[in-house]
CSV table of C-alpha atoms in Angstrom, one decimal:
chain,number,residue,atom,x,y,z
A,86,MET,CA,-19.1,-9.8,-3.9
A,87,LEU,CA,-18.5,-8.2,-0.7
A,88,ALA,CA,-14.5,-8.6,0.2
A,89,LEU,CA,-13.6,-8.2,3.7
A,90,VAL,CA,-10.8,-5.1,3.8
A,91,GLY,CA,-8.1,-6.4,6.3
A,92,LYS,CA,-6.3,-4.5,9.2
A,93,ALA,CA,-3.3,-2.5,7.3
A,94,ALA,CA,-5.3,-2.0,4.1
A,95,ALA,CA,-8.3,-1.6,5.7
A,96,HIS,CA,-8.7,2.8,5.1
A,97,ASP,CA,-6.7,2.5,2.3
A,98,ALA,CA,-9.4,1.1,0.2
A,99,GLY,CA,-7.9,-1.5,-1.1
A,100,ALA,CA,-9.6,-4.2,-4.2
A,101,PRO,CA,-7.9,-7.6,-5.7
A,102,ASP,CA,-5.4,-6.8,-7.9
A,103,GLU,CA,-7.4,-8.8,-10.6
A,104,ASP,CA,-10.4,-7.1,-10.4
A,105,ARG,CA,-10.2,-4.6,-13.3
A,106,LEU,CA,-12.8,-1.8,-11.5
A,107,ALA,CA,-13.6,-2.2,-7.7
A,108,VAL,CA,-15.3,0.7,-5.4
A,109,SER,CA,-14.3,0.4,-1.3
A,110,GLY,CA,-14.9,3.0,1.2
A,111,GLY,CA,-16.1,2.5,4.9
A,112,VAL,CA,-17.7,4.9,7.6
A,113,GLY,CA,-16.5,5.4,10.8
A,114,LEU,CA,-18.1,6.7,14.6
A,115,MET,CA,-16.4,8.2,17.2
A,116,SER,CA,-16.4,9.0,21.0
A,117,LEU,CA,-13.4,10.8,22.4
A,118,HIS,CA,-13.6,12.1,26.0
A,119,ALA,CA,-10.7,13.3,28.0
A,120,ASP,CA,-10.3,14.9,31.5
A,121,ASP,CA,-9.1,18.0,30.2
A,122,ARG,CA,-9.1,19.2,26.6
A,123,TYR,CA,-7.7,17.3,23.5
A,124,PRO,CA,-5.7,17.5,22.0
A,125,VAL,CA,-3.8,20.2,23.9
A,126,ALA,CA,-3.5,23.4,21.3
A,127,ARG,CA,0.3,23.5,20.9
A,128,LEU,CA,2.8,20.8,22.4
A,129,PRO,CA,4.9,22.7,24.9
A,130,GLY,CA,8.0,22.9,23.4
A,131,VAL,CA,7.1,22.2,20.0
A,132,LEU,CA,7.6,24.6,17.4
A,133,GLU,CA,4.4,23.5,14.8
A,134,ALA,CA,2.8,25.4,12.7
A,135,GLY,CA,-0.9,27.0,11.4
A,136,SER,CA,-3.4,28.1,14.4
A,137,PRO,CA,-3.6,26.3,17.6
A,138,ARG,CA,-5.4,22.9,18.1
A,139,ALA,CA,-8.9,23.2,18.6
A,140,ASP,CA,-10.9,20.7,21.8
A,141,GLU,CA,-12.3,18.0,19.3
A,142,ARG,CA,-13.4,16.1,22.4
A,143,ARG,CA,-16.9,14.9,20.9
A,144,ASP,CA,-19.4,12.0,19.7
A,145,GLY,CA,-20.6,12.0,16.4
A,146,LEU,CA,-18.9,10.7,12.9
A,147,ASP,CA,-15.2,10.1,12.5
A,148,TYR,CA,-15.2,10.2,8.6
A,149,ALA,CA,-17.1,8.9,5.5
A,150,GLU,CA,-15.1,7.8,2.4
A,151,ILE,CA,-15.4,6.4,-0.7
A,152,ALA,CA,-12.4,5.2,-3.6
A,153,LEU,CA,-12.1,3.8,-7.1
A,154,ARG,CA,-9.2,1.1,-7.7
A,155,ALA,CA,-8.7,0.6,-11.8
A,156,ARG,CA,-6.7,-1.9,-13.4
A,157,PHE,CA,-6.0,-0.5,-17.2
A,158,THR,CA,-3.2,-3.0,-17.7
A,159,GLU,CA,-1.2,-5.6,-16.0
A,160,GLN,CA,1.6,-2.4,-15.7
A,161,LEU,CA,-0.6,0.3,-15.1
A,162,ARG,CA,-3.0,0.9,-12.4
A,163,GLY,CA,-4.9,4.1,-10.5
A,164,PHE,CA,-6.4,4.9,-7.7
A,165,LEU,CA,-8.6,7.8,-6.3
A,166,LYS,CA,-10.2,8.5,-2.9
A,167,VAL,CA,-11.8,11.1,-1.1
A,168,ALA,CA,-13.2,11.8,1.8
A,169,HIS,CA,-15.3,13.5,4.3
A,170,HIS,CA,-14.7,14.2,8.2
A,171,GLY,CA,-16.4,15.0,10.9
A,172,GLY,CA,-15.8,17.3,13.7
A,173,GLN,CA,-15.7,21.3,14.3
A,174,ASP,CA,-14.0,21.9,10.9
A,175,ALA,CA,-15.9,19.0,9.0
A,176,ARG,CA,-14.3,19.1,5.7
A,177,ASN,CA,-14.4,17.0,2.5
A,178,GLU,CA,-10.7,16.2,1.0
A,179,THR,CA,-9.0,13.9,-2.0
A,180,GLU,CA,-6.9,11.6,0.0
A,181,GLU,CA,-5.3,10.2,-2.9
A,182,ALA,CA,-5.0,10.5,-6.0
A,183,TRP,CA,-2.5,8.1,-8.4
A,184,LEU,CA,-1.2,6.3,-11.5
A,185,ASP,CA,1.2,3.4,-10.7
A,186,GLY,CA,3.5,2.2,-13.8
A,187,ARG,CA,6.0,-0.9,-13.1
A,188,THR,CA,7.9,-3.0,-15.1
A,189,GLU,CA,10.1,-6.3,-14.7
A,190,THR,CA,13.8,-5.2,-14.6
A,191,GLY,CA,15.3,-8.5,-14.0
A,192,HIS,CA,15.4,-11.3,-12.0
A,193,ASN,CA,12.6,-11.2,-8.8
A,194,GLN,CA,13.3,-7.5,-9.5
A,195,GLN,CA,10.0,-4.8,-10.3
A,196,LEU,CA,10.7,-0.8,-10.4
A,197,ALA,CA,6.8,0.9,-9.7
A,198,LEU,CA,6.9,4.5,-10.5
A,199,ARG,CA,3.9,6.4,-9.0
A,200,ALA,CA,2.7,9.7,-9.9
A,201,GLY,CA,-0.2,12.2,-8.2
A,202,ARG,CA,-1.2,12.5,-4.3
A,203,GLN,CA,-0.2,10.3,-1.9
A,204,LEU,CA,1.0,9.4,1.8
A,205,LEU,CA,4.7,10.1,1.9
A,206,PRO,CA,6.8,6.6,2.3
A,207,LEU,CA,8.3,7.5,5.7
A,208,GLY,CA,8.3,4.7,8.1
A,209,LEU,CA,6.0,2.2,8.9
A,210,LEU,CA,3.2,4.3,10.6
A,211,ASN,CA,2.6,7.4,8.1
A,212,PRO,CA,1.9,5.5,4.9
A,213,ILE,CA,-1.2,4.4,6.5
A,214,HIS,CA,-4.3,6.2,6.9
A,215,MET,CA,-5.0,7.8,9.8
A,216,HIS,CA,-8.6,5.8,10.6
A,217,ALA,CA,-6.6,2.6,9.4
A,218,ARG,CA,-4.3,3.0,12.3
A,219,ASP,CA,-4.5,0.5,15.7
A,220,PHE,CA,-4.6,3.1,17.6
A,221,GLY,CA,-6.6,6.7,16.5
A,222,ILE,CA,-4.4,8.8,18.5
A,223,ALA,CA,-1.4,9.5,17.1
A,224,PRO,CA,2.1,9.2,18.3
A,225,LEU,CA,3.3,13.0,20.3
A,226,ALA,CA,6.2,12.5,18.1
A,227,LEU,CA,4.5,12.7,14.9
A,228,ARG,CA,2.8,15.2,16.1
A,229,GLY,CA,5.4,17.1,16.4
A,230,VAL,CA,7.4,15.9,13.9
A,231,ILE,CA,4.7,15.9,10.6
A,232,ASN,CA,1.3,16.9,12.1
A,233,GLU,CA,0.0,13.1,12.6
A,234,SER,CA,-0.1,12.6,9.0
A,235,TRP,CA,2.0,13.8,6.0
A,236,ARG,CA,1.0,13.5,2.0
A,237,ALA,CA,2.0,15.0,-1.1
A,238,ASP,CA,1.5,15.8,-4.8
A,239,GLY,CA,4.8,14.1,-6.5
A,240,PHE,CA,6.4,11.4,-8.1
A,241,SER,CA,7.3,8.2,-6.0
A,242,LEU,CA,10.3,5.9,-7.7
A,243,ASN,CA,10.1,1.9,-6.0
A,244,TRP,CA,12.7,-0.9,-6.7
A,245,GLN,CA,12.0,-4.6,-5.4
A,246,LEU,CA,15.3,-6.2,-5.3
A,247,PRO,CA,15.5,-10.1,-4.4
A,248,ALA,CA,16.0,-11.5,-1.2
A,249,GLY,CA,13.3,-8.9,0.4
A,250,TRP,CA,15.1,-5.6,-0.4
A,251,SER,CA,13.8,-2.2,-1.5
A,252,ALA,CA,14.3,1.2,-2.1
A,253,GLY,CA,12.9,4.5,-3.3
A,254,ALA,CA,13.2,7.8,-3.6
A,255,GLY,CA,10.7,10.7,-4.6
A,256,ALA,CA,9.7,14.3,-5.8
A,257,TRP,CA,7.0,16.7,-3.8
A,258,ARG,CA,5.4,19.7,-4.1
A,259,ASN,CA,4.5,20.2,-0.5
A,260,GLN,CA,2.0,22.6,1.5
A,261,GLY,CA,1.8,20.9,4.3
A,262,PHE,CA,3.7,20.8,7.9
A,263,PRO,CA,7.2,20.4,8.0
A,264,GLY,CA,7.1,22.0,5.0
A,265,ALA,CA,5.8,25.1,3.3
A,266,ASP,CA,3.4,25.8,0.5
A,267,ALA,CA,6.6,27.7,-1.2
A,268,GLY,CA,6.2,25.8,-4.7
A,269,GLY,CA,8.0,23.3,-7.1
A,270,LEU,CA,9.3,19.9,-5.9
A,271,LYS,CA,11.2,21.0,-3.0
A,272,LEU,CA,10.8,18.0,-0.9
A,273,LEU,CA,12.7,14.8,-1.6
A,274,THR,CA,12.2,11.7,0.2
A,275,ALA,CA,13.9,8.4,0.2
A,276,ARG,CA,13.5,5.0,1.8
A,277,ALA,CA,15.4,1.5,2.0
A,278,GLY,CA,13.6,-1.4,3.3
A,279,TRP,CA,13.6,-5.2,4.4
A,280,LYS,CA,11.4,-7.7,5.5
A,281,ASN,CA,11.2,-11.6,5.4
A,282,GLU,CA,8.3,-13.5,6.6
A,283,ALA,CA,8.8,-12.4,10.7
A,284,LEU,CA,10.9,-9.2,10.3
A,285,GLN,CA,10.4,-6.0,9.0
A,286,LEU,CA,13.0,-2.5,8.8
A,287,GLU,CA,12.4,0.3,7.3
A,288,ALA,CA,14.8,3.7,6.7
A,289,GLY,CA,13.6,7.2,5.8
A,290,TYR,CA,14.5,10.2,4.6
A,291,ALA,CA,13.4,13.5,3.6
A,292,ASN,CA,14.6,17.2,3.0
A,293,VAL,CA,12.0,19.9,2.6
A,294,ASN,CA,12.0,23.2,2.2
A,295,ALA,CA,9.9,25.6,4.7
A,296,ASP,CA,10.4,29.0,3.8
A,297,GLY,CA,7.1,31.1,4.6
A,298,ARG,CA,5.6,28.7,7.2
A,299,ALA,CA,3.8,30.7,9.9
A,300,LEU,CA,2.6,29.9,13.2
A,301,VAL,CA,-0.8,31.7,14.4
A,302,THR,CA,-0.8,32.5,17.9
A,303,THR,CA,-3.9,33.3,18.2
A,304,GLY,CA,-7.7,31.1,17.4
A,305,ASN,CA,-7.8,27.6,17.2
A,306,VAL,CA,-8.9,25.0,14.7
A,307,GLY,CA,-9.2,21.5,14.3
A,308,HIS,CA,-6.9,18.7,12.3
A,309,THR,CA,-5.3,20.7,9.2
A,310,HIS,CA,-2.7,19.4,6.7
A,311,SER,CA,-2.7,23.7,5.3
A,312,VAL,CA,-0.3,25.7,6.8
A,313,PRO,CA,-1.4,29.3,6.7
A,314,SER,CA,0.3,32.0,4.2
A,315,CYS,CA,3.4,34.3,5.3
A,316,THR,CA,3.3,37.4,3.0
A,317,ARG,CA,3.5,39.6,6.0
A,318,ILE,CA,4.3,39.4,8.9
A,319,THR,CA,1.9,40.4,11.9
A,320,THR,CA,1.3,40.9,15.4
A,321,ASP,CA,-0.5,37.3,15.6
A,322,ARG,CA,1.8,34.8,13.7
A,323,VAL,CA,5.4,33.8,13.7
A,324,CYS,CA,7.0,33.1,10.4
A,325,PHE,CA,9.9,29.9,9.8
A,326,PHE,CA,12.2,30.6,6.9
A,327,GLY,CA,14.6,27.4,6.5
A,328,THR,CA,14.7,24.0,5.6
A,329,ALA,CA,13.7,20.9,7.9
A,330,ARG,CA,14.8,17.6,7.4
A,331,LEU,CA,13.9,14.1,8.6
A,332,LEU,CA,15.3,10.7,9.8
A,333,SER,CA,13.0,7.7,10.4
A,334,LEU,CA,13.5,4.0,11.6
A,335,ALA,CA,10.8,1.5,11.8
A,336,ALA,CA,10.5,-2.1,12.5
A,337,ARG,CA,8.0,-4.8,13.0
A,338,TRP,CA,8.5,-8.2,14.1
A,339,THR,CA,6.1,-11.0,13.8
A,340,PRO,CA,6.9,-14.4,15.5
A,341,ALA,CA,5.7,-17.6,13.2
A,342,GLY,CA,2.9,-18.9,14.8
A,343,SER,CA,3.1,-16.8,18.1
A,344,PRO,CA,0.1,-14.2,18.9
A,345,LEU,CA,2.4,-11.8,20.2
A,346,TRP,CA,4.1,-9.2,17.6
A,347,LEU,CA,6.5,-6.0,18.7
A,348,GLY,CA,7.0,-2.9,16.4
A,349,ALA,CA,8.7,0.5,17.3
A,350,GLU,CA,9.2,3.9,15.1
A,351,TRP,CA,11.7,6.5,15.5
A,352,TRP,CA,11.4,9.7,13.8
A,353,PHE,CA,13.9,12.7,13.8
A,354,LYS,CA,13.9,16.1,12.8
A,355,ARG,CA,16.4,19.2,12.3
A,356,GLU,CA,15.5,22.4,11.4
A,357,ASP,CA,17.4,25.8,10.8
A,358,GLY,CA,17.0,29.3,9.1
A,359,ARG,CA,15.0,32.0,11.5
A,360,LEU,CA,12.3,33.1,13.0
A,361,ASP,CA,10.5,36.6,11.4
A,362,SER,CA,8.3,38.4,14.5
A,363,ILE,CA,7.3,41.6,14.9
A,364,ASN,CA,9.5,41.5,17.5
A,365,GLY,CA,12.8,40.1,16.0
A,366,ALA,CA,14.1,38.5,13.1
A,367,PRO,CA,17.0,35.7,15.1
A,368,ASP,CA,18.7,32.4,13.8
A,369,TYR,CA,17.1,29.2,14.8
A,370,SER,CA,17.6,25.6,14.9
A,371,GLY,CA,15.5,23.5,16.4
A,372,LYS,CA,15.4,19.1,17.2
A,373,LEU,CA,13.7,16.8,18.1
A,374,ASN,CA,13.1,13.6,18.7
A,375,GLY,CA,11.1,11.0,19.5
A,376,GLY,CA,9.4,7.6,19.3
A,377,TRP,CA,7.3,4.9,20.4
A,378,LEU,CA,7.1,0.8,21.5
A,379,ASP,CA,4.6,-1.2,20.3
A,380,LEU,CA,3.4,-4.6,21.9
A,381,GLY,CA,0.6,-6.4,20.5
A,382,TRP,CA,-1.2,-9.8,21.7
A,383,ARG,CA,-4.3,-11.7,19.4
A,384,PHE,CA,-5.4,-13.7,22.4
A,385,ALA,CA,-8.5,-14.8,20.1
A,386,PRO,CA,-10.0,-15.0,16.6
A,387,GLY,CA,-10.4,-11.1,15.4
A,388,TRP,CA,-9.5,-10.0,19.3
A,389,GLU,CA,-6.4,-7.5,19.3
A,390,VAL,CA,-4.8,-5.8,22.4
A,391,ILE,CA,-2.0,-3.2,22.1
A,392,GLY,CA,0.1,-1.4,24.5
A,393,ARG,CA,2.1,1.5,23.4
A,394,ALA,CA,5.1,3.6,25.4
A,395,GLU,CA,6.2,6.7,23.7
A,396,ARG,CA,9.0,9.4,24.5
A,397,THR,CA,9.6,12.8,22.9
A,398,VAL,CA,12.1,15.3,23.8
A,399,VAL,CA,13.5,18.7,21.8
A,400,SER,CA,15.8,21.4,22.1
A,401,HIS,CA,16.0,25.1,20.7
A,402,ASP,CA,18.9,27.6,19.7
A,403,LEU,CA,17.9,31.1,18.7
A,404,ALA,CA,20.3,33.8,18.1
A,405,GLY,CA,19.7,37.8,17.5
A,406,ALA,CA,17.9,40.7,18.8
A,407,ASN,CA,15.0,39.8,21.1
A,408,ALA,CA,15.6,36.0,20.8
A,409,GLY,CA,13.8,35.3,24.2
A,410,LEU,CA,10.6,37.0,23.1
A,411,VAL,CA,10.6,35.1,19.8
A,412,ALA,CA,10.7,32.1,21.4
A,413,ALA,CA,8.2,32.8,24.1
A,414,GLN,CA,5.7,34.3,21.6
A,415,SER,CA,6.8,30.9,19.6
A,416,GLY,CA,5.9,28.2,22.8
A,417,ILE,CA,9.2,27.2,22.6
A,418,ALA,CA,10.8,29.2,25.3
A,419,ALA,CA,10.6,26.1,28.0
A,420,SER,CA,11.5,22.8,26.3
A,421,ASP,CA,13.8,21.4,28.9
A,422,ARG,CA,11.1,18.6,29.9
A,423,ALA,CA,10.6,15.4,28.1
A,424,LEU,CA,6.7,14.7,26.3
A,425,GLY,CA,5.5,11.1,27.3
A,426,SER,CA,2.4,9.0,26.3
A,427,LEU,CA,1.4,5.4,27.8
A,428,GLY,CA,-1.9,3.6,25.9
A,429,ALA,CA,-3.6,0.6,25.5
A,430,VAL,CA,-5.9,-0.4,22.8
A,431,VAL,CA,-8.5,-3.3,22.5
A,432,GLN,CA,-10.1,-4.2,19.0
A,433,TRP,CA,-12.5,-6.5,18.0
A,434,ARG,CA,-13.0,-6.9,14.1
A,435,PRO,CA,-15.8,-9.6,13.4
A,436,ALA,CA,-16.8,-10.6,10.1
A,437,GLY,CA,-18.8,-8.4,7.6
A,438,GLY,CA,-16.0,-5.7,7.7
A,439,HIS,CA,-16.6,-4.1,11.1
A,440,ARG,CA,-14.5,-3.2,13.5
A,441,LEU,CA,-14.6,-2.0,17.0
A,442,ALA,CA,-11.8,-0.5,18.9
A,443,ALA,CA,-11.5,1.2,22.7
A,444,GLU,CA,-8.6,3.0,23.7
A,445,TRP,CA,-7.2,4.5,26.7
A,446,HIS,CA,-3.9,7.2,27.4
A,447,ARG,CA,-2.1,8.7,29.9
A,448,GLU,CA,-0.2,11.6,28.6
A,449,ARG,CA,2.7,13.4,29.9
A,450,SER,CA,4.0,17.1,28.8
A,451,GLU,CA,5.7,19.4,31.7
A,452,ALA,CA,4.1,19.2,35.0
A,453,THR,CA,0.5,18.3,33.8
A,454,SER,CA,-1.2,14.8,32.8
A,455,ASN,CA,-4.1,14.1,30.9
A,456,THR,CA,-6.0,10.7,30.4
A,457,VAL,CA,-7.6,10.6,26.7
A,458,TYR,CA,-10.3,8.0,25.9
A,459,LEU,CA,-11.8,6.8,22.4
A,460,LEU,CA,-14.2,4.5,21.3
A,461,ARG,CA,-14.6,4.0,17.7
A,462,TYR,CA,-16.3,1.7,15.3
A,463,GLN,CA,-15.9,1.2,11.4
A,464,PHE,CA,-17.5,-0.7,9.1
A,465,LEU,CA,-15.5,-0.9,5.8
A,466,PHE,CA,-16.5,-2.5,2.1
A,467,ALA,CA,-14.8,-3.3,-1.2
A,468,ARG,CA,-16.6,-4.4,-4.1
A,469,ARG,CA,-15.7,-5.6,-7.6
A,470,LEU,CA,-17.3,-3.8,-10.4
A,471,LEU,CA,-15.7,-5.1,-13.3
């Protein structure tokens, strides 16, 4: 039996809960072009990590994935998903691997504990795999805050409450930006949400240890979730030692009987600590405020057009010997200009698990702008085994 996969759950490789064992997967092709190199090697004025991003303009395979979902009992489920990503830095990844146990705790209440590799439950966009999102180009704020997506190994506890309320908390061993591979459960998250048939609201918070997070100033690399080592300070890297705190607020409004919907998401990040380089080790404090607004219109069966407007602002404060030199080396000396973008996508989902999407973006940073075009084709499937 071939099952069609829904929009948000498509790349999540879902299967009906009544299946004891199900396999699912998909393949995606892409064509990415832009007036100038894309993405920019560094977001102007943003303290990032790792090597400068490589130019990812190309035609070819986007991803291929396979997943297994198992229901061992009514209370215990498991999920495993592995994927191959194409491009300059083609790689294989275990994107998710978890066990989920749940129990009823009272009238219309449920407690669930999930252990393993998961997408962090922050906001409404991060819990969706990147290829399943409406836009293939991630918001600028999401790149600046969490490098476009954030997953980790750990434990998440979620409590479903009556009247549409829910709350949760998590403890994680983090290895990616905005934290560092510090070992132990040094990433803590919390969330709260409410939803009814038309409106969904979500708030999230994260506190992560970022001791030893390296910013490499030479070379380039494709999109990756790992962070280089800071075991020694060299001429080509700046190391951040400190803490990152994040706050997210998100909302989605889908009026009953209307072809229109509205979504918005806002992220705030504050980092405090010091920056170590061969030029000095000044105290550092930085802030990033950013978000986006989406307006969608389902104008025909299987067809949808979505517009997006974005804005992100950053600020930094360095105090100590050679603070100016360290700021320049880190790429944050000039951060007085807001980053912005306008985008639109038209997508078509005919029967049979196919999806075709074409999108356009106009990104503005400093005194420059860049126009980006992306065409994506995806085929998704889910099949019951038991």
